[in-house]
mmCIF file of C-alpha atoms in Angstrom:
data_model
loop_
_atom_site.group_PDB
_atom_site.id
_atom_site.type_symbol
_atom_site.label_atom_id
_atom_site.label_comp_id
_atom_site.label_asym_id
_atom_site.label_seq_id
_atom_site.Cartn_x
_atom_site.Cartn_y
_atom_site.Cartn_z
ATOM 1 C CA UNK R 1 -36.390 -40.042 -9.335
ATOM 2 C CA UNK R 2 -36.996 -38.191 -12.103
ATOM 3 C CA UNK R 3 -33.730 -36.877 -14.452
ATOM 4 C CA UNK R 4 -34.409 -32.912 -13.146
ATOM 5 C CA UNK R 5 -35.043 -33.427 -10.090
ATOM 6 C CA UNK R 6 -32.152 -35.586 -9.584
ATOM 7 C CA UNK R 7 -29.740 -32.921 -11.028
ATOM 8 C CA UNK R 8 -31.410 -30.012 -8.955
ATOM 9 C CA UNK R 9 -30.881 -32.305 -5.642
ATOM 10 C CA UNK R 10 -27.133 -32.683 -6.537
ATOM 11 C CA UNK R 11 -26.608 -29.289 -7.255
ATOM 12 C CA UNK R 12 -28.388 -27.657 -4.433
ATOM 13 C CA UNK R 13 -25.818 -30.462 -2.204
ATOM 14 C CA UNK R 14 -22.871 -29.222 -3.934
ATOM 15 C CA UNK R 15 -23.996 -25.545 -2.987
ATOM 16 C CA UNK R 16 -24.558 -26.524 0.223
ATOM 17 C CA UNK R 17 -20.740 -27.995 0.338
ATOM 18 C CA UNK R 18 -19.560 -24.951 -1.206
ATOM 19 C CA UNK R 19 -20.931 -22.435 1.396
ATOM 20 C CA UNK R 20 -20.035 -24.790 4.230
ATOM 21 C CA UNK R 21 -16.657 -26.019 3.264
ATOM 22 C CA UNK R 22 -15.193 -23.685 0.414
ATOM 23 C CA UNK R 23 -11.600 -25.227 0.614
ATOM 24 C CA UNK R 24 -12.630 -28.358 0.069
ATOM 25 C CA UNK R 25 -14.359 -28.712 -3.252
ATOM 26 C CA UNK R 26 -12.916 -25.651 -4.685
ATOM 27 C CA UNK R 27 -9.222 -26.470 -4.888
ATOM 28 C CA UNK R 28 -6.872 -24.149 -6.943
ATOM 29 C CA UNK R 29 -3.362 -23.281 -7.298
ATOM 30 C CA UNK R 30 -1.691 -19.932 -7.424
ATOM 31 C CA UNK R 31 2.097 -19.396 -8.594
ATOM 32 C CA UNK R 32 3.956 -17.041 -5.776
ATOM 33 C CA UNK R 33 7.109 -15.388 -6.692
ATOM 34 C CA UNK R 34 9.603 -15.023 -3.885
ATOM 35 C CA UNK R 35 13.573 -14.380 -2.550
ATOM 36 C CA UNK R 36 16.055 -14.861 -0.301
ATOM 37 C CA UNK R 37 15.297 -12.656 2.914
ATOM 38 C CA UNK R 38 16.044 -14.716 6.024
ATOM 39 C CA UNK R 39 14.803 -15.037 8.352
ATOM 40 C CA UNK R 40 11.897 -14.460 6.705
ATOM 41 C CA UNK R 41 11.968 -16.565 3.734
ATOM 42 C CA UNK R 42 14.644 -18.640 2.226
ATOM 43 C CA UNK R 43 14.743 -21.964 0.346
ATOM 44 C CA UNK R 44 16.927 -23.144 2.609
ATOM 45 C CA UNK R 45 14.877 -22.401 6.068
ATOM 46 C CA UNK R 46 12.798 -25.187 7.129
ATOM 47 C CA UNK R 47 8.990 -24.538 5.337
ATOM 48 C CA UNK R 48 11.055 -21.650 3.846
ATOM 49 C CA UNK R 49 10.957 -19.567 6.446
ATOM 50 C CA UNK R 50 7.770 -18.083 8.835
ATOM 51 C CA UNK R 51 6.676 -15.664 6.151
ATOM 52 C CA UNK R 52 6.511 -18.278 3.420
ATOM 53 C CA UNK R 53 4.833 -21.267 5.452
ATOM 54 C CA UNK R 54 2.233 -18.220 6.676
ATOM 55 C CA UNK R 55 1.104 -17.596 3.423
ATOM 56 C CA UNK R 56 0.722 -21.523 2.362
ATOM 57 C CA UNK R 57 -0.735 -22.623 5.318
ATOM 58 C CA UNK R 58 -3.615 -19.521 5.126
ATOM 59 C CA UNK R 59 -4.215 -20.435 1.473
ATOM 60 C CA UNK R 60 -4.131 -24.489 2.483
ATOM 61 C CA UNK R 61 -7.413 -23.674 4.830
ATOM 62 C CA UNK R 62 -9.195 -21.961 2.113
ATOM 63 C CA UNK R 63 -8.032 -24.979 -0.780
ATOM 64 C CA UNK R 64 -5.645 -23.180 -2.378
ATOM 65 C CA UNK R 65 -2.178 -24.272 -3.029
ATOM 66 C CA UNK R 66 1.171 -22.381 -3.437
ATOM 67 C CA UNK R 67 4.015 -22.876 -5.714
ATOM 68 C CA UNK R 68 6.923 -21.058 -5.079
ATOM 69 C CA UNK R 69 9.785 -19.306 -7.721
ATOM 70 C CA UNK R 70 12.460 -17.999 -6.171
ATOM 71 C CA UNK R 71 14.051 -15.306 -7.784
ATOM 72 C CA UNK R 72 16.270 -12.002 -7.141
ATOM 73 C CA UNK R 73 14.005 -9.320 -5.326
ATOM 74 C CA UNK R 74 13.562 -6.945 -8.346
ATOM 75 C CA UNK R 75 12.958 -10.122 -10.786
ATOM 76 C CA UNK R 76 10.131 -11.745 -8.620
ATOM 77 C CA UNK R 77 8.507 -7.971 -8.370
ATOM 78 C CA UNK R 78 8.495 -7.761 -12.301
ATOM 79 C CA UNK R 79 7.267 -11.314 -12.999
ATOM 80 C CA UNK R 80 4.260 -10.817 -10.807
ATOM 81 C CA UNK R 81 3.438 -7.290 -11.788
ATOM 82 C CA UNK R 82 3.431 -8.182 -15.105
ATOM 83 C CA UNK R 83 0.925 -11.112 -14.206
ATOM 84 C CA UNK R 84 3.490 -13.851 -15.675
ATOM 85 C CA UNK R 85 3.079 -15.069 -12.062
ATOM 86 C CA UNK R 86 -0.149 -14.422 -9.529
ATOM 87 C CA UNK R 87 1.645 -12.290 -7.556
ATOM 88 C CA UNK R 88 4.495 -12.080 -4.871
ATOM 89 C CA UNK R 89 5.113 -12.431 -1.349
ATOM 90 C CA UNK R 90 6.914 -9.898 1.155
ATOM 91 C CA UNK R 91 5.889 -6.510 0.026
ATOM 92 C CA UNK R 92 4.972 -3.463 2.482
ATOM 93 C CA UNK R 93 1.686 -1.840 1.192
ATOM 94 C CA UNK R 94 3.451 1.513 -0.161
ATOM 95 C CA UNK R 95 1.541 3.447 -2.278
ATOM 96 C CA UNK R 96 3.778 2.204 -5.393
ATOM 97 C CA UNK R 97 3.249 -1.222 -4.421
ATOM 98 C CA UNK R 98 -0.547 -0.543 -4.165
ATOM 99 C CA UNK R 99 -0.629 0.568 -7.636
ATOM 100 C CA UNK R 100 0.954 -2.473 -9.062
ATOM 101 C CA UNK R 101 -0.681 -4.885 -6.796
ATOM 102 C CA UNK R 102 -3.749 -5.758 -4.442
ATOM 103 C CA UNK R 103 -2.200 -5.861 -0.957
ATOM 104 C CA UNK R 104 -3.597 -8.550 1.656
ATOM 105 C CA UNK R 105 -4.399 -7.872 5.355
ATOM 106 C CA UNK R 106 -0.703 -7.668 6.860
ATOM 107 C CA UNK R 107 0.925 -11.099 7.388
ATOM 108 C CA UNK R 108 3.544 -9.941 9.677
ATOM 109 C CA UNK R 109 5.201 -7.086 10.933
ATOM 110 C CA UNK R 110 8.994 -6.367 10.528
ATOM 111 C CA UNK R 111 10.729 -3.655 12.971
ATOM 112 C CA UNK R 112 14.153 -1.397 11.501
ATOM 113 C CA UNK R 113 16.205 -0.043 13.552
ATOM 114 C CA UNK R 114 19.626 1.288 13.691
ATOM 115 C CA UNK R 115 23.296 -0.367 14.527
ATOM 116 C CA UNK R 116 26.312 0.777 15.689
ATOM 117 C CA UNK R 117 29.615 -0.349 17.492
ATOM 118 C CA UNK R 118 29.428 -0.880 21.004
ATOM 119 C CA UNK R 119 31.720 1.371 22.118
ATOM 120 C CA UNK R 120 30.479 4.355 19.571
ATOM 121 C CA UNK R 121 28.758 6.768 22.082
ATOM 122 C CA UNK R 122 25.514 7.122 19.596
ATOM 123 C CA UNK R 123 22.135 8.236 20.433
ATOM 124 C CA UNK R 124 19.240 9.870 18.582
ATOM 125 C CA UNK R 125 15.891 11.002 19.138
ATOM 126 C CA UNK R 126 14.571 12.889 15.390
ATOM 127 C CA UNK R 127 15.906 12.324 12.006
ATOM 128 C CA UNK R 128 17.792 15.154 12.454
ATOM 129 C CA UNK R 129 20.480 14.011 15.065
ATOM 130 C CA UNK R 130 22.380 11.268 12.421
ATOM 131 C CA UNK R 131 23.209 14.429 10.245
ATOM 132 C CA UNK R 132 26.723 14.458 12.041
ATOM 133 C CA UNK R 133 26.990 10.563 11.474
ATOM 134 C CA UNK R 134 28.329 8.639 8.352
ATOM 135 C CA UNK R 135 25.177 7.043 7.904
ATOM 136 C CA UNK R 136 24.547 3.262 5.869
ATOM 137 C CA UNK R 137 21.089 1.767 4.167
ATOM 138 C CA UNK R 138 20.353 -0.208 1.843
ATOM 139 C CA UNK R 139 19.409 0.365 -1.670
ATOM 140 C CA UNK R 140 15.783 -0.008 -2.735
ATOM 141 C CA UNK R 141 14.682 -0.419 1.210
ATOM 142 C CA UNK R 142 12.167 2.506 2.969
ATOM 143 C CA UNK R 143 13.119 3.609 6.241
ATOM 144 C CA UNK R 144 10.048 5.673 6.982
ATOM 145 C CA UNK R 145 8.487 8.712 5.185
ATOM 146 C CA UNK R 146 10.814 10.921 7.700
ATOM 147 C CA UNK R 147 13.912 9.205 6.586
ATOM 148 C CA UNK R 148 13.131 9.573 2.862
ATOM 149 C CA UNK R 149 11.811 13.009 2.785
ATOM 150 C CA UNK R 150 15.195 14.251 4.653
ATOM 151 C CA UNK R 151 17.710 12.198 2.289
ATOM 152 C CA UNK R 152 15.472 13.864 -0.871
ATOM 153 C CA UNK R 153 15.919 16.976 0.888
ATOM 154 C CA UNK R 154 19.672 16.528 1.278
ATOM 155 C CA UNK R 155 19.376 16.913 4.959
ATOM 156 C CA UNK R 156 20.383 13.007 5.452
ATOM 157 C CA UNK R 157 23.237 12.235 3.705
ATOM 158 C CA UNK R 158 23.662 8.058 3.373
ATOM 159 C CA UNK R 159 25.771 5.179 1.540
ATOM 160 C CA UNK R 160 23.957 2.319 0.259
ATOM 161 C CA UNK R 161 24.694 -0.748 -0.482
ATOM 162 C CA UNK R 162 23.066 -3.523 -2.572
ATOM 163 C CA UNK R 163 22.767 -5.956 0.304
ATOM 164 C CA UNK R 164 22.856 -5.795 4.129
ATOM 165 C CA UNK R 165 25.533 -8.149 4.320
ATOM 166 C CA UNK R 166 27.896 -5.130 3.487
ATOM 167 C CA UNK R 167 26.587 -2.938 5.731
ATOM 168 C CA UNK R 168 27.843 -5.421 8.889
ATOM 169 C CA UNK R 169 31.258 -5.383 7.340
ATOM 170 C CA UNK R 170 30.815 -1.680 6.598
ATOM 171 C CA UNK R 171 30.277 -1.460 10.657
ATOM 172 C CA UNK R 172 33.126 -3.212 11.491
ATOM 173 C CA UNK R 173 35.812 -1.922 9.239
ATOM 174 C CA UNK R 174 34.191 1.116 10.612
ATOM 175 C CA UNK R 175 33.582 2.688 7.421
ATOM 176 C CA UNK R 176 30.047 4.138 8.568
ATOM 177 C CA UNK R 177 29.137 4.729 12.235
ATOM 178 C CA UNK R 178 25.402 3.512 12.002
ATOM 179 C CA UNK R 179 23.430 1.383 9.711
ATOM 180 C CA UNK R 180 19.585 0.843 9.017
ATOM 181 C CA UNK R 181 18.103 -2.214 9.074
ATOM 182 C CA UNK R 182 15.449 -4.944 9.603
ATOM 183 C CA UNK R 183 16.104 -6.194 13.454
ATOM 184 C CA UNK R 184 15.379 -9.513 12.540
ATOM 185 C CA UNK R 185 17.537 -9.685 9.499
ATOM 186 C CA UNK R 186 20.176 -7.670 11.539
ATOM 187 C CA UNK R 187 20.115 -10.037 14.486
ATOM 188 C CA UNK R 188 20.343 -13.422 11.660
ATOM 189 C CA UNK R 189 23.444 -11.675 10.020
ATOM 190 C CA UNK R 190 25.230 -11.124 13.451
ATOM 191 C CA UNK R 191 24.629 -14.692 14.269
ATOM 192 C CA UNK R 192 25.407 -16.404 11.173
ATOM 193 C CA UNK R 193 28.102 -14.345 9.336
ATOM 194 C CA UNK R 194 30.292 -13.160 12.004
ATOM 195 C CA UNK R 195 32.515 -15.084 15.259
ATOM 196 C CA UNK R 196 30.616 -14.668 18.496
ATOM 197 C CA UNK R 197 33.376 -11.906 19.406
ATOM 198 C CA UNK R 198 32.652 -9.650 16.130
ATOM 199 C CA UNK R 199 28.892 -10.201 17.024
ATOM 200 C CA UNK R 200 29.416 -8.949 19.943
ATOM 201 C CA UNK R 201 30.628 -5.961 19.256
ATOM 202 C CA UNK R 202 27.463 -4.668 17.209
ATOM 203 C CA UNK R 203 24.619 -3.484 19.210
ATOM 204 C CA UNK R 204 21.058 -1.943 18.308
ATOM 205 C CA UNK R 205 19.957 1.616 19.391
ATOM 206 C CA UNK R 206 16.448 0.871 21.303
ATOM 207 C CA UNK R 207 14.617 3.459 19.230
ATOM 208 C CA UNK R 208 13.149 1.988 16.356
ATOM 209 C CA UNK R 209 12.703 3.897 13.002
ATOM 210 C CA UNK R 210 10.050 2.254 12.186
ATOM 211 C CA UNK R 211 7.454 -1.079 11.993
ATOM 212 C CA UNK R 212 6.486 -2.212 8.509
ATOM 213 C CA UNK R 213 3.664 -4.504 7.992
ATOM 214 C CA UNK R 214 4.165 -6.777 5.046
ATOM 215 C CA UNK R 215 1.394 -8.567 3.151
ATOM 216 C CA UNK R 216 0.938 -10.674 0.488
ATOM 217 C CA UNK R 217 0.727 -8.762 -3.045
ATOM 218 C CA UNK R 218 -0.969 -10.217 -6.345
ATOM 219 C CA UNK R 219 -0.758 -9.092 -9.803
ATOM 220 C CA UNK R 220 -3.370 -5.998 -10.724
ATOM 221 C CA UNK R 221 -3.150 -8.300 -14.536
ATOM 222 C CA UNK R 222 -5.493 -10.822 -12.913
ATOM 223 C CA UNK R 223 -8.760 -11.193 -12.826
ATOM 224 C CA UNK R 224 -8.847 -13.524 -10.306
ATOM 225 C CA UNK R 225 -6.824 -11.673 -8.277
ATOM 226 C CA UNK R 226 -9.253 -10.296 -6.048
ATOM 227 C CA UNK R 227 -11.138 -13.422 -5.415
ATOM 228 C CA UNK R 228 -7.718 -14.982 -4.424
ATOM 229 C CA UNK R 229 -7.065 -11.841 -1.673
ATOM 230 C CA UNK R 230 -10.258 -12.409 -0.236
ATOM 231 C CA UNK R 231 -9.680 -16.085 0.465
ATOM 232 C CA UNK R 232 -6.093 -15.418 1.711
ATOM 233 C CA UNK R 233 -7.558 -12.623 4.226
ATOM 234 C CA UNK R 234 -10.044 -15.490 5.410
ATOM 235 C CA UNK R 235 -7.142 -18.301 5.479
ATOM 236 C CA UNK R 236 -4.680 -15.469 7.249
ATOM 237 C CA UNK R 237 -8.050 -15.234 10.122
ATOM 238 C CA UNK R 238 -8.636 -18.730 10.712
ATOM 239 C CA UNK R 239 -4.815 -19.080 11.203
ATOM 240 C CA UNK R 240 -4.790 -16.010 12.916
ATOM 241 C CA UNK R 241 -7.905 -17.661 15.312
ATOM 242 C CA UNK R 242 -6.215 -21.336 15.168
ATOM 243 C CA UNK R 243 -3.313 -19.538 17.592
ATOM 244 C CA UNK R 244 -1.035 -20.797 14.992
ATOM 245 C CA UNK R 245 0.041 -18.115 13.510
ATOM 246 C CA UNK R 246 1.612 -16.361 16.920
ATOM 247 C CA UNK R 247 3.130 -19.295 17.160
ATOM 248 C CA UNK R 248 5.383 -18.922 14.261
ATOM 249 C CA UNK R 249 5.979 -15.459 15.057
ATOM 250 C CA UNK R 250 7.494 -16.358 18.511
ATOM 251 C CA UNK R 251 9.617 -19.406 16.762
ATOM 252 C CA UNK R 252 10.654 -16.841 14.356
ATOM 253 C CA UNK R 253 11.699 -14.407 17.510
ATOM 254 C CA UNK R 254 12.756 -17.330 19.187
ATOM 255 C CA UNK R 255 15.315 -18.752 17.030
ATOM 256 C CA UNK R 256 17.174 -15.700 15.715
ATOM 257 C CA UNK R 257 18.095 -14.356 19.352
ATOM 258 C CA UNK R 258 21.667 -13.828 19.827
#
């Protein structure tokens, strides 16, 4: 067979490869800041946690794969903004966010709600109603566009604290009557920091505040940033299709009843 030919038969094969089986013959690897947020990620959580193994295995089915740097929260944001990593995982697609980052389709949703004391006669319906509470958050964390535009109004007075940890204590010292948070991080804390009795004594109002979806977020600095989103989104699908991915929401749900 002559030289040209020979190389145009090869190539059109490899083409033919590429279209058919794109994770396969165009492996890559892409550096993924992250942090401690159990129960959704953690290095010490088998996989490290749903959120984490979500976003390898989606990558895995398109032939990319993930290294993970764990770092403090504000740290890992910085370090992938500033491109010195691909990007970051865990982010809710805020408008800030959006201008730092390209946002993925949503990996998971989280839900926040609010806590209180079992035998504190609380309820609420609008924003409005905890004005008469000594209300806790926590720093840096969005509780719906509500709850911010009544604390920047001075309508919702609230003490944060750096991590949610302190807002359990908080609740059962009873220095504040009701705290904000994720459920699922919530419901992890009351099992794993406090005696089945103490646990008990914390309850969640049924009303959410709000559900967050949280995606994947990589570095505006990149140029192959976009190309990278677009094979995540098609990983996220097929895992989405494969029914794997429900699955490791309800192990997720699962494991951190109390």
């Amino acid at each position: 067979m002559h030289r040209r030919t020979l190389t145009n038969t090869l190539t059109g094969i490899l083409l033919a490869l590429v279209s058919l089986f794109p994770g396969c013959v165009m492996g890559e690897d892409v550096r993924i800041t992250n942090g401690e947020w159990p129960p959704f990620t953690s290095e010490r959580l088998p996989d490290n946690g749903p959120l984490s193994r979500i976003v390898s295995e989606a990558f895995a089915l398109e032939g990319v794969t993930v290294e993970y740097g764990y770092f403090p929260w504000k740290r890992s944001y910085d370090y992938a903004r500033s491109g010195k990593w691909d990007g970051s995982v865990g982010w809710a697609p805020t408008p800030k966010h959006q201008q730092d980052f390209l946002m993925s389709k949503p990996v998971l949703t989280v839900d926040k709600g609010l806590f209180h004391l079992k035998n504190l006669p609380f309820d609420w319906k609008t924003i409005d109603d905890l004005k008469g509470w000594k209300v806790g958050s926590t720093a840096g964390y969005s509780y719906g566009d509500e709850w911010d535009k009544a604390v920047g109004d001075g309508r919702l007075k609230v003490e944060e604290v750096t991590v949610d940890e302190q807002n359990i204590r908080k609740l059962l010292l009873r220095r504040v009557d009701v705290v904000a948070m994720e459920v699922d991080v919530a419901n992890h804390l009351l099992r794993t920091i406090l005696t089945p009795e103490e646990a008990a004594s914390i309850v969640q109002h049924p009303r959410l505040l709000m559900q967050t979806p949280i995606c994947l977020a990589l570095s505006r600095k990149s140029e192959r940033s976009a190309a990278l989103i677009a094979r995540f989104n098609r990983g996220l699908q097929r895992l989405t299709e494969s029914g794997a991915h429900a699955r490791y929401i309800q192990e997720l749900h699962a494991g951190n009843k109390r």
